[in-house]
Amino acid sequence: MKIDRLMGIVVYLLNHGRTSAQKLAAEFEVSSRTIMRDLESLDQAGIPIQSFCGMEGGYQIMEGFVLEKQAAARYEYDWIVAALKGMASAYANKEIEQVLAKMNSLNIKSLNHAKESAVSIDFSVAGEDGKIKDELLRLEGAIKEKNVVRFLYTNSRDEEKEMEVEPVRLQYKWYSWYLIGYYEKYQDYCMFKLVRMERLEVTDIKNRRNHDLADINLKEDSGPIVEIKLYGKKAVKSKCREYLNGQVTREFENGDFEFCFSAPEHETYWYGVVLSFGNKVKIMKPQKVKERILKVCKEIQMLYEDSV
């Protein structure tokens, strides 16, 4: 929309100073002629746009001009900027960068606040490879345009299925990106792990219904959530806290402990972590998880015995 572009131009000039029309045209993906009309509109609206000729010519906002009408206190802008920087570290989206530039403009230009926030959020661990980044952008576009998507999906039980869903939201959870989508076949919402998707196609088919996120009851591909209790040796207490996102419910004199956490039943991350602790932990409940651990350990033992 033009009003968004006009605001973006003001913010860009406040943050970058004198800029050529060609540079602004490239930044906002419009023609130089459109930029000229936008600059004229801003000037007529009372934004003091100055023009300069020559090799170092261009356009800038008169020195000393600041955006008024603060919507938040300085410390509140600090939190907003920190959150946006964290999001930008995980998700390459130009709109996020533009909003961050806008917040920086309000925070630094208007408040003369130059020092960095005491808190920094880094979600770069969420930054996936090129394929996932491309799918994130395509799915975001499909969500905005309300277009149905198709893909080949391998679920947590290694079953391949052709899926056609109405995309609703992208979500980062359990160390991975997920798509929340409405699956018409089951008349229900499901979560799909992006790394398990292949042959993603954004169709021209529009969603058949409106989706209210507040009313969504998710059916997770990784199965129901299970409550797990384990007994652990002192040596792995800190690792349980770090990787299993639960809490110590009881401690013994020798440093051993009981630990409880919840996790999707068929998700492999927590399961692999528990196995990696070897004989330093023992699942106490539920019984089905104990049996699963025992079965896998026996199969591993047989595999190595057969190879001797």
PDB file of C-alpha atoms in Angstrom:
ATOM      1  CA  MET A   1       0.000   0.000   0.000  1.00  0.00           C
ATOM      2  CA  LYS A   2       1.150   3.544  -0.757  1.00  0.00           C
ATOM      3  CA  ILE A   3       0.793   4.760   2.850  1.00  0.00           C
ATOM      4  CA  ASP A   4       3.088   1.927   4.041  1.00  0.00           C
ATOM      5  CA  ARG A   5       5.651   2.814   1.373  1.00  0.00           C
ATOM      6  CA  LEU A   6       5.529   6.503   2.314  1.00  0.00           C
ATOM      7  CA  MET A   7       6.155   5.649   5.968  1.00  0.00           C
ATOM      8  CA  GLY A   8       8.924   3.301   4.900  1.00  0.00           C
ATOM      9  CA  ILE A   9      10.616   6.058   2.869  1.00  0.00           C
ATOM     10  CA  VAL A  10      10.522   8.434   5.853  1.00  0.00           C
ATOM     11  CA  VAL A  11      12.044   5.776   8.113  1.00  0.00           C
ATOM     12  CA  TYR A  12      14.683   4.855   5.520  1.00  0.00           C
ATOM     13  CA  LEU A  13      15.773   8.477   5.074  1.00  0.00           C
ATOM     14  CA  LEU A  14      15.898   9.030   8.831  1.00  0.00           C
ATOM     15  CA  ASN A  15      18.134   5.982   9.253  1.00  0.00           C
ATOM     16  CA  HIS A  16      20.333   6.347   6.139  1.00  0.00           C
ATOM     17  CA  GLY A  17      20.465  10.049   5.437  1.00  0.00           C
ATOM     18  CA  ARG A  18      20.911  11.373   1.902  1.00  0.00           C
ATOM     19  CA  THR A  19      19.852   8.730  -0.629  1.00  0.00           C
ATOM     20  CA  SER A  20      19.379   8.749  -4.399  1.00  0.00           C
ATOM     21  CA  ALA A  21      15.990   8.180  -6.027  1.00  0.00           C
ATOM     22  CA  GLN A  22      17.432   5.108  -7.759  1.00  0.00           C
ATOM     23  CA  LYS A  23      18.454   3.607  -4.414  1.00  0.00           C
ATOM     24  CA  LEU A  24      15.011   4.251  -2.934  1.00  0.00           C
ATOM     25  CA  ALA A  25      13.366   2.736  -6.014  1.00  0.00           C
ATOM     26  CA  ALA A  26      15.447  -0.430  -5.612  1.00  0.00           C
ATOM     27  CA  GLU A  27      14.748  -0.619  -1.870  1.00  0.00           C
ATOM     28  CA  PHE A  28      10.960  -0.349  -2.267  1.00  0.00           C
ATOM     29  CA  GLU A  29      10.770  -2.208  -5.585  1.00  0.00           C
ATOM     30  CA  VAL A  30       9.046   0.568  -7.555  1.00  0.00           C
ATOM     31  CA  SER A  31      10.095   2.897 -10.388  1.00  0.00           C
ATOM     32  CA  SER A  32      12.127   6.079  -9.873  1.00  0.00           C
ATOM     33  CA  ARG A  33       9.129   8.029 -11.151  1.00  0.00           C
ATOM     34  CA  THR A  34       6.955   6.554  -8.407  1.00  0.00           C
ATOM     35  CA  ILE A  35       9.581   7.499  -5.813  1.00  0.00           C
ATOM     36  CA  MET A  36       9.602  11.084  -7.103  1.00  0.00           C
ATOM     37  CA  ARG A  37       5.814  11.260  -6.720  1.00  0.00           C
ATOM     38  CA  ASP A  38       6.093   9.785  -3.215  1.00  0.00           C
ATOM     39  CA  LEU A  39       8.706  12.353  -2.183  1.00  0.00           C
ATOM     40  CA  GLU A  40       6.465  15.133  -3.482  1.00  0.00           C
ATOM     41  CA  SER A  41       3.531  13.715  -1.490  1.00  0.00           C
ATOM     42  CA  LEU A  42       5.653  13.628   1.661  1.00  0.00           C
ATOM     43  CA  ASP A  43       6.755  17.211   1.152  1.00  0.00           C
ATOM     44  CA  GLN A  44       3.150  18.313   0.705  1.00  0.00           C
ATOM     45  CA  ALA A  45       2.221  16.436   3.881  1.00  0.00           C
ATOM     46  CA  GLY A  46       4.710  18.509   5.889  1.00  0.00           C
ATOM     47  CA  ILE A  47       7.738  16.188   5.909  1.00  0.00           C
ATOM     48  CA  PRO A  48      10.710  18.492   5.123  1.00  0.00           C
ATOM     49  CA  ILE A  49      12.300  16.706   2.137  1.00  0.00           C
ATOM     50  CA  GLN A  50      15.497  18.334   0.819  1.00  0.00           C
ATOM     51  CA  SER A  51      16.997  17.636  -2.612  1.00  0.00           C
ATOM     52  CA  PHE A  52      20.693  17.914  -3.578  1.00  0.00           C
ATOM     53  CA  CYS A  53      22.318  17.871  -7.021  1.00  0.00           C
ATOM     54  CA  GLY A  54      25.700  16.664  -8.194  1.00  0.00           C
ATOM     55  CA  MET A  55      27.736  13.470  -7.707  1.00  0.00           C
ATOM     56  CA  GLU A  56      26.720  13.219  -4.046  1.00  0.00           C
ATOM     57  CA  GLY A  57      23.179  14.388  -4.654  1.00  0.00           C
ATOM     58  CA  GLY A  58      19.978  12.779  -3.539  1.00  0.00           C
ATOM     59  CA  TYR A  59      17.177  13.311  -1.055  1.00  0.00           C
ATOM     60  CA  GLN A  60      17.150  13.624   2.702  1.00  0.00           C
ATOM     61  CA  ILE A  61      14.907  14.797   5.492  1.00  0.00           C
ATOM     62  CA  MET A  62      15.892  18.145   6.971  1.00  0.00           C
ATOM     63  CA  GLU A  63      18.352  17.749   9.820  1.00  0.00           C
ATOM     64  CA  GLY A  64      16.710  17.937  13.225  1.00  0.00           C
ATOM     65  CA  PHE A  65      13.381  16.459  12.113  1.00  0.00           C
ATOM     66  CA  VAL A  66      12.124  13.616  14.323  1.00  0.00           C
ATOM     67  CA  LEU A  67       9.008  11.465  14.366  1.00  0.00           C
ATOM     68  CA  GLU A  68       6.689  12.531  17.148  1.00  0.00           C
ATOM     69  CA  LYS A  69       3.894  10.754  19.021  1.00  0.00           C
ATOM     70  CA  GLN A  70       5.731   8.101  20.997  1.00  0.00           C
ATOM     71  CA  ALA A  71       3.627   4.973  21.357  1.00  0.00           C
ATOM     72  CA  ALA A  72       5.769   3.487  24.123  1.00  0.00           C
ATOM     73  CA  ALA A  73       8.365   4.350  26.752  1.00  0.00           C
ATOM     74  CA  ARG A  74      12.060   3.981  25.963  1.00  0.00           C
ATOM     75  CA  TYR A  75      12.478   0.671  27.794  1.00  0.00           C
ATOM     76  CA  GLU A  76       9.401  -0.678  25.946  1.00  0.00           C
ATOM     77  CA  TYR A  77      11.011   0.166  22.609  1.00  0.00           C
ATOM     78  CA  ASP A  78      14.110  -1.688  23.813  1.00  0.00           C
ATOM     79  CA  TRP A  79      12.034  -4.861  24.264  1.00  0.00           C
ATOM     80  CA  ILE A  80      10.332  -4.438  20.882  1.00  0.00           C
ATOM     81  CA  VAL A  81      13.662  -3.952  19.110  1.00  0.00           C
ATOM     82  CA  ALA A  82      15.236  -6.922  20.940  1.00  0.00           C
ATOM     83  CA  ALA A  83      12.325  -9.173  19.918  1.00  0.00           C
ATOM     84  CA  LEU A  84      12.497  -8.011  16.296  1.00  0.00           C
ATOM     85  CA  LYS A  85      16.248  -8.586  16.160  1.00  0.00           C
ATOM     86  CA  GLY A  86      15.720 -12.079  17.528  1.00  0.00           C
ATOM     87  CA  MET A  87      13.098 -12.802  14.872  1.00  0.00           C
ATOM     88  CA  ALA A  88      15.345 -11.377  12.150  1.00  0.00           C
ATOM     89  CA  SER A  89      18.170 -13.691  13.253  1.00  0.00           C
ATOM     90  CA  ALA A  90      16.005 -16.708  12.401  1.00  0.00           C
ATOM     91  CA  TYR A  91      13.801 -15.571   9.558  1.00  0.00           C
ATOM     92  CA  ALA A  92      15.060 -13.709   6.481  1.00  0.00           C
ATOM     93  CA  ASN A  93      12.086 -11.479   5.717  1.00  0.00           C
ATOM     94  CA  LYS A  94      12.362  -7.963   4.307  1.00  0.00           C
ATOM     95  CA  GLU A  95       9.209  -6.849   6.119  1.00  0.00           C
ATOM     96  CA  ILE A  96      10.803  -7.703   9.478  1.00  0.00           C
ATOM     97  CA  GLU A  97      13.866  -5.665   8.520  1.00  0.00           C
ATOM     98  CA  GLN A  98      11.675  -2.705   7.585  1.00  0.00           C
ATOM     99  CA  VAL A  99       9.722  -2.859  10.856  1.00  0.00           C
ATOM    100  CA  LEU A 100      13.009  -3.097  12.759  1.00  0.00           C
ATOM    101  CA  ALA A 101      14.272  -0.023  10.915  1.00  0.00           C
ATOM    102  CA  LYS A 102      11.052   1.791  11.839  1.00  0.00           C
ATOM    103  CA  MET A 103      11.409   0.900  15.531  1.00  0.00           C
ATOM    104  CA  ASN A 104      15.071   1.921  15.510  1.00  0.00           C
ATOM    105  CA  SER A 105      14.058   5.221  13.983  1.00  0.00           C
ATOM    106  CA  LEU A 106      11.499   5.877  16.720  1.00  0.00           C
ATOM    107  CA  ASN A 107      13.778   4.627  19.472  1.00  0.00           C
ATOM    108  CA  ILE A 108      17.074   6.246  18.497  1.00  0.00           C
ATOM    109  CA  LYS A 109      16.135   9.328  16.481  1.00  0.00           C
ATOM    110  CA  SER A 110      13.251  10.463  18.641  1.00  0.00           C
ATOM    111  CA  LEU A 111      14.644   9.495  22.023  1.00  0.00           C
ATOM    112  CA  ASN A 112      18.339  10.077  21.365  1.00  0.00           C
ATOM    113  CA  HIS A 113      18.916   6.606  22.808  1.00  0.00           C
ATOM    114  CA  ALA A 114      22.257   5.370  21.505  1.00  0.00           C
ATOM    115  CA  LYS A 115      23.344   2.527  23.743  1.00  0.00           C
ATOM    116  CA  GLU A 116      22.446  -1.113  23.096  1.00  0.00           C
ATOM    117  CA  SER A 117      19.794  -2.909  25.111  1.00  0.00           C
ATOM    118  CA  ALA A 118      20.996  -5.025  28.031  1.00  0.00           C
ATOM    119  CA  VAL A 119      19.099  -8.009  26.589  1.00  0.00           C
ATOM    120  CA  SER A 120      19.761  -9.720  23.273  1.00  0.00           C
ATOM    121  CA  ILE A 121      17.787 -12.588  21.731  1.00  0.00           C
ATOM    122  CA  ASP A 122      19.494 -14.832  19.178  1.00  0.00           C
ATOM    123  CA  PHE A 123      17.310 -17.345  17.340  1.00  0.00           C
ATOM    124  CA  SER A 124      19.930 -18.072  14.680  1.00  0.00           C
ATOM    125  CA  VAL A 125      19.722 -21.743  15.670  1.00  0.00           C
ATOM    126  CA  ALA A 126      16.308 -21.612  13.995  1.00  0.00           C
ATOM    127  CA  GLY A 127      17.886 -20.524  10.728  1.00  0.00           C
ATOM    128  CA  GLU A 128      17.454 -23.489   8.437  1.00  0.00           C
ATOM    129  CA  ASP A 129      19.139 -24.334   5.141  1.00  0.00           C
ATOM    130  CA  GLY A 130      18.261 -22.660   1.848  1.00  0.00           C
ATOM    131  CA  LYS A 131      15.444 -25.092   1.071  1.00  0.00           C
ATOM    132  CA  ILE A 132      13.627 -24.421   4.349  1.00  0.00           C
ATOM    133  CA  LYS A 133      14.149 -20.658   4.053  1.00  0.00           C
ATOM    134  CA  ASP A 134      12.583 -20.726   0.597  1.00  0.00           C
ATOM    135  CA  GLU A 135       9.652 -22.795   1.840  1.00  0.00           C
ATOM    136  CA  LEU A 136       9.102 -20.409   4.763  1.00  0.00           C
ATOM    137  CA  LEU A 137       8.752 -17.463   2.385  1.00  0.00           C
ATOM    138  CA  ARG A 138       6.494 -19.379  -0.002  1.00  0.00           C
ATOM    139  CA  LEU A 139       4.274 -20.611   2.824  1.00  0.00           C
ATOM    140  CA  GLU A 140       4.066 -17.143   4.328  1.00  0.00           C
ATOM    141  CA  GLY A 141       2.869 -15.875   0.954  1.00  0.00           C
ATOM    142  CA  ALA A 142       0.304 -18.685   0.732  1.00  0.00           C
ATOM    143  CA  ILE A 143      -1.007 -17.847   4.214  1.00  0.00           C
ATOM    144  CA  LYS A 144      -1.396 -14.163   3.334  1.00  0.00           C
ATOM    145  CA  GLU A 145      -3.085 -14.926   0.000  1.00  0.00           C
ATOM    146  CA  LYS A 146      -5.149 -17.784   1.525  1.00  0.00           C
ATOM    147  CA  ASN A 147      -4.006 -20.302  -1.097  1.00  0.00           C
ATOM    148  CA  VAL A 148      -4.125 -24.065  -0.555  1.00  0.00           C
ATOM    149  CA  VAL A 149      -0.743 -25.849  -0.571  1.00  0.00           C
ATOM    150  CA  ARG A 150       0.233 -29.384  -1.565  1.00  0.00           C
ATOM    151  CA  PHE A 151       3.292 -31.391  -0.516  1.00  0.00           C
ATOM    152  CA  LEU A 152       4.622 -34.901   0.027  1.00  0.00           C
ATOM    153  CA  TYR A 153       4.959 -35.476   3.754  1.00  0.00           C
ATOM    154  CA  THR A 154       6.859 -38.100   5.757  1.00  0.00           C
ATOM    155  CA  ASN A 155       5.322 -38.374   9.221  1.00  0.00           C
ATOM    156  CA  SER A 156       7.022 -39.420  12.460  1.00  0.00           C
ATOM    157  CA  ARG A 157       6.220 -43.069  11.669  1.00  0.00           C
ATOM    158  CA  ASP A 158       8.083 -42.816   8.326  1.00  0.00           C
ATOM    159  CA  GLU A 159       4.854 -42.996   6.299  1.00  0.00           C
ATOM    160  CA  GLU A 160       4.721 -40.913   3.106  1.00  0.00           C
ATOM    161  CA  LYS A 161       1.472 -39.126   2.248  1.00  0.00           C
ATOM    162  CA  GLU A 162       0.344 -36.607  -0.344  1.00  0.00           C
ATOM    163  CA  MET A 163      -1.120 -33.685   1.600  1.00  0.00           C
ATOM    164  CA  GLU A 164      -3.372 -30.799   0.561  1.00  0.00           C
ATOM    165  CA  VAL A 165      -4.010 -28.292   3.346  1.00  0.00           C
ATOM    166  CA  GLU A 166      -5.147 -24.749   3.948  1.00  0.00           C
ATOM    167  CA  PRO A 167      -2.107 -23.019   5.514  1.00  0.00           C
ATOM    168  CA  VAL A 168      -2.877 -21.026   8.652  1.00  0.00           C
ATOM    169  CA  ARG A 169       0.359 -20.132  10.457  1.00  0.00           C
ATOM    170  CA  LEU A 170       4.108 -20.790  10.629  1.00  0.00           C
ATOM    171  CA  GLN A 171       5.447 -21.648  14.070  1.00  0.00           C
ATOM    172  CA  TYR A 172       8.908 -22.319  15.524  1.00  0.00           C
ATOM    173  CA  LYS A 173       8.654 -24.985  18.211  1.00  0.00           C
ATOM    174  CA  TRP A 174      10.740 -27.855  19.571  1.00  0.00           C
ATOM    175  CA  TYR A 175      13.825 -26.637  17.652  1.00  0.00           C
ATOM    176  CA  SER A 176      12.072 -26.789  14.262  1.00  0.00           C
ATOM    177  CA  TRP A 177       9.758 -24.818  11.959  1.00  0.00           C
ATOM    178  CA  TYR A 178       6.202 -26.112  11.600  1.00  0.00           C
ATOM    179  CA  LEU A 179       3.243 -25.290   9.390  1.00  0.00           C
ATOM    180  CA  ILE A 180      -0.164 -25.228  11.056  1.00  0.00           C
ATOM    181  CA  GLY A 181      -2.706 -26.179   8.437  1.00  0.00           C
ATOM    182  CA  TYR A 182      -6.332 -27.235   8.094  1.00  0.00           C
ATOM    183  CA  TYR A 183      -6.636 -30.751   6.624  1.00  0.00           C
ATOM    184  CA  GLU A 184      -9.995 -30.995   4.886  1.00  0.00           C
ATOM    185  CA  LYS A 185      -9.938 -34.791   4.768  1.00  0.00           C
ATOM    186  CA  TYR A 186      -9.970 -35.052   8.577  1.00  0.00           C
ATOM    187  CA  GLN A 187     -11.822 -31.760   9.192  1.00  0.00           C
ATOM    188  CA  ASP A 188      -9.078 -30.844  11.629  1.00  0.00           C
ATOM    189  CA  TYR A 189      -5.921 -28.767  12.163  1.00  0.00           C
ATOM    190  CA  CYS A 190      -2.494 -30.398  12.095  1.00  0.00           C
ATOM    191  CA  MET A 191       1.153 -29.415  12.534  1.00  0.00           C
ATOM    192  CA  PHE A 192       3.584 -30.332   9.770  1.00  0.00           C
ATOM    193  CA  LYS A 193       7.365 -30.184  10.244  1.00  0.00           C
ATOM    194  CA  LEU A 194       8.884 -28.287   7.317  1.00  0.00           C
ATOM    195  CA  VAL A 195      11.987 -30.460   7.174  1.00  0.00           C
ATOM    196  CA  ARG A 196       9.733 -33.449   6.383  1.00  0.00           C
ATOM    197  CA  MET A 197       8.072 -31.731   3.420  1.00  0.00           C
ATOM    198  CA  GLU A 198       8.976 -32.419  -0.202  1.00  0.00           C
ATOM    199  CA  ARG A 199       7.670 -31.055  -3.501  1.00  0.00           C
ATOM    200  CA  LEU A 200       5.890 -28.067  -1.958  1.00  0.00           C
ATOM    201  CA  GLU A 201       3.363 -26.497  -4.349  1.00  0.00           C
ATOM    202  CA  VAL A 202       1.367 -23.321  -3.749  1.00  0.00           C
ATOM    203  CA  THR A 203      -1.852 -23.743  -5.718  1.00  0.00           C
ATOM    204  CA  ASP A 204      -4.345 -21.211  -7.094  1.00  0.00           C
ATOM    205  CA  ILE A 205      -7.111 -22.822  -4.999  1.00  0.00           C
ATOM    206  CA  LYS A 206      -8.426 -20.481  -2.308  1.00  0.00           C
ATOM    207  CA  ASN A 207      -9.177 -21.561   1.268  1.00  0.00           C
ATOM    208  CA  ARG A 208     -12.722 -22.819   1.655  1.00  0.00           C
ATOM    209  CA  ARG A 209     -13.151 -21.407   5.155  1.00  0.00           C
ATOM    210  CA  ASN A 210     -11.969 -18.631   7.450  1.00  0.00           C
ATOM    211  CA  HIS A 211      -9.634 -19.713  10.235  1.00  0.00           C
ATOM    212  CA  ASP A 212      -9.713 -18.234  13.730  1.00  0.00           C
ATOM    213  CA  LEU A 213      -6.420 -19.116  15.425  1.00  0.00           C
ATOM    214  CA  ALA A 214      -8.007 -18.775  18.855  1.00  0.00           C
ATOM    215  CA  ASP A 215     -10.346 -21.690  18.105  1.00  0.00           C
ATOM    216  CA  ILE A 216      -7.719 -24.072  16.730  1.00  0.00           C
ATOM    217  CA  ASN A 217      -7.166 -27.326  18.594  1.00  0.00           C
ATOM    218  CA  LEU A 218      -3.983 -28.723  17.131  1.00  0.00           C
ATOM    219  CA  LYS A 219      -3.564 -32.315  16.108  1.00  0.00           C
ATOM    220  CA  GLU A 220       0.189 -32.802  16.148  1.00  0.00           C
ATOM    221  CA  ASP A 221       1.820 -35.159  13.697  1.00  0.00           C
ATOM    222  CA  SER A 222       4.221 -36.212  16.434  1.00  0.00           C
ATOM    223  CA  GLY A 223       1.390 -37.723  18.452  1.00  0.00           C
ATOM    224  CA  PRO A 224      -0.110 -36.927  21.853  1.00  0.00           C
ATOM    225  CA  ILE A 225       1.868 -35.263  24.621  1.00  0.00           C
ATOM    226  CA  VAL A 226       3.179 -37.702  27.245  1.00  0.00           C
ATOM    227  CA  GLU A 227       4.293 -36.976  30.809  1.00  0.00           C
ATOM    228  CA  ILE A 228       7.639 -38.674  31.460  1.00  0.00           C
ATOM    229  CA  LYS A 229       9.392 -39.347  34.762  1.00  0.00           C
ATOM    230  CA  LEU A 230      12.956 -40.583  34.955  1.00  0.00           C
ATOM    231  CA  TYR A 231      15.617 -41.376  37.550  1.00  0.00           C
ATOM    232  CA  GLY A 232      18.997 -39.869  36.775  1.00  0.00           C
ATOM    233  CA  LYS A 233      22.567 -39.913  38.018  1.00  0.00           C
ATOM    234  CA  LYS A 234      24.098 -36.696  39.368  1.00  0.00           C
ATOM    235  CA  ALA A 235      26.409 -36.395  36.327  1.00  0.00           C
ATOM    236  CA  VAL A 236      23.536 -35.698  33.885  1.00  0.00           C
ATOM    237  CA  LYS A 237      21.372 -33.405  36.008  1.00  0.00           C
ATOM    238  CA  SER A 238      22.402 -30.210  34.219  1.00  0.00           C
ATOM    239  CA  LYS A 239      22.012 -31.871  30.797  1.00  0.00           C
ATOM    240  CA  CYS A 240      18.476 -33.005  31.640  1.00  0.00           C
ATOM    241  CA  ARG A 241      17.592 -29.433  32.530  1.00  0.00           C
ATOM    242  CA  GLU A 242      19.256 -28.126  29.388  1.00  0.00           C
ATOM    243  CA  TYR A 243      17.895 -30.531  26.783  1.00  0.00           C
ATOM    244  CA  LEU A 244      14.630 -31.936  28.181  1.00  0.00           C
ATOM    245  CA  ASN A 245      12.990 -28.703  29.362  1.00  0.00           C
ATOM    246  CA  GLY A 246      11.515 -30.125  32.550  1.00  0.00           C
ATOM    247  CA  GLN A 247      12.180 -29.928  36.271  1.00  0.00           C
ATOM    248  CA  VAL A 248      13.858 -31.867  39.052  1.00  0.00           C
ATOM    249  CA  THR A 249      11.075 -33.097  41.350  1.00  0.00           C
ATOM    250  CA  ARG A 250      13.212 -34.907  43.912  1.00  0.00           C
ATOM    251  CA  GLU A 251      16.891 -35.003  44.897  1.00  0.00           C
ATOM    252  CA  PHE A 252      18.751 -37.682  46.860  1.00  0.00           C
ATOM    253  CA  GLU A 253      21.708 -37.370  49.236  1.00  0.00           C
ATOM    254  CA  ASN A 254      24.160 -38.829  46.706  1.00  0.00           C
ATOM    255  CA  GLY A 255      23.167 -36.225  44.084  1.00  0.00           C
ATOM    256  CA  ASP A 256      20.910 -38.482  42.039  1.00  0.00           C
ATOM    257  CA  PHE A 257      17.491 -37.087  41.155  1.00  0.00           C
ATOM    258  CA  GLU A 258      14.021 -37.614  39.737  1.00  0.00           C
ATOM    259  CA  PHE A 259      13.100 -35.529  36.715  1.00  0.00           C
ATOM    260  CA  CYS A 260       9.749 -34.883  35.006  1.00  0.00           C
ATOM    261  CA  PHE A 261       9.055 -33.437  31.581  1.00  0.00           C
ATOM    262  CA  SER A 262       6.410 -33.535  28.860  1.00  0.00           C
ATOM    263  CA  ALA A 263       7.024 -34.153  25.156  1.00  0.00           C
ATOM    264  CA  PRO A 264       5.289 -35.258  21.936  1.00  0.00           C
ATOM    265  CA  GLU A 265       5.165 -39.050  22.077  1.00  0.00           C
ATOM    266  CA  HIS A 266       6.524 -39.762  18.588  1.00  0.00           C
ATOM    267  CA  GLU A 267       9.008 -36.882  18.315  1.00  0.00           C
ATOM    268  CA  THR A 268      12.585 -38.143  18.051  1.00  0.00           C
ATOM    269  CA  TYR A 269      14.560 -35.276  19.644  1.00  0.00           C
ATOM    270  CA  TRP A 270      13.840 -35.944  23.322  1.00  0.00           C
ATOM    271  CA  TYR A 271      13.956 -39.698  22.737  1.00  0.00           C
ATOM    272  CA  GLY A 272      17.436 -39.462  21.237  1.00  0.00           C
ATOM    273  CA  VAL A 273      18.581 -37.310  24.150  1.00  0.00           C
ATOM    274  CA  VAL A 274      17.381 -39.899  26.683  1.00  0.00           C
ATOM    275  CA  LEU A 275      19.155 -42.689  24.784  1.00  0.00           C
ATOM    276  CA  SER A 276      22.352 -40.629  24.630  1.00  0.00           C
ATOM    277  CA  PHE A 277      22.514 -40.626  28.453  1.00  0.00           C
ATOM    278  CA  GLY A 278      23.020 -44.408  28.380  1.00  0.00           C
ATOM    279  CA  ASN A 279      22.979 -46.046  31.801  1.00  0.00           C
ATOM    280  CA  LYS A 280      22.910 -42.706  33.629  1.00  0.00           C
ATOM    281  CA  VAL A 281      19.110 -42.431  33.382  1.00  0.00           C
ATOM    282  CA  LYS A 282      16.191 -44.819  33.725  1.00  0.00           C
ATOM    283  CA  ILE A 283      12.617 -44.151  32.611  1.00  0.00           C
ATOM    284  CA  MET A 284      10.235 -44.713  35.522  1.00  0.00           C
ATOM    285  CA  LYS A 285       6.965 -43.993  33.709  1.00  0.00           C
ATOM    286  CA  PRO A 286       4.941 -44.280  31.535  1.00  0.00           C
ATOM    287  CA  GLN A 287       5.253 -48.014  30.954  1.00  0.00           C
ATOM    288  CA  LYS A 288       4.956 -47.707  27.152  1.00  0.00           C
ATOM    289  CA  VAL A 289       8.040 -45.487  27.002  1.00  0.00           C
ATOM    290  CA  LYS A 290       9.988 -47.942  29.206  1.00  0.00           C
ATOM    291  CA  GLU A 291       9.020 -50.766  26.834  1.00  0.00           C
ATOM    292  CA  ARG A 292      10.004 -48.704  23.797  1.00  0.00           C
ATOM    293  CA  ILE A 293      13.448 -47.975  25.286  1.00  0.00           C
ATOM    294  CA  LEU A 294      13.984 -51.634  26.179  1.00  0.00           C
ATOM    295  CA  LYS A 295      12.919 -52.811  22.708  1.00  0.00           C
ATOM    296  CA  VAL A 296      15.273 -50.405  20.931  1.00  0.00           C
ATOM    297  CA  CYS A 297      18.208 -51.316  23.189  1.00  0.00           C
ATOM    298  CA  LYS A 298      17.684 -55.027  22.485  1.00  0.00           C
ATOM    299  CA  GLU A 299      17.516 -54.374  18.734  1.00  0.00           C
ATOM    300  CA  ILE A 300      20.749 -52.356  18.879  1.00  0.00           C
ATOM    301  CA  GLN A 301      22.435 -55.127  20.852  1.00  0.00           C
ATOM    302  CA  MET A 302      21.334 -57.752  18.299  1.00  0.00           C
ATOM    303  CA  LEU A 303      22.545 -55.583  15.431  1.00  0.00           C
ATOM    304  CA  TYR A 304      26.059 -55.366  16.837  1.00  0.00           C
ATOM    305  CA  GLU A 305      26.162 -59.022  17.874  1.00  0.00           C
ATOM    306  CA  ASP A 306      25.243 -60.069  14.330  1.00  0.00           C
ATOM    307  CA  SER A 307      28.024 -57.933  12.865  1.00  0.00           C
ATOM    308  CA  VAL A 308      30.784 -59.493  14.993  1.00  0.00           C
TER     309      VAL A 308
END
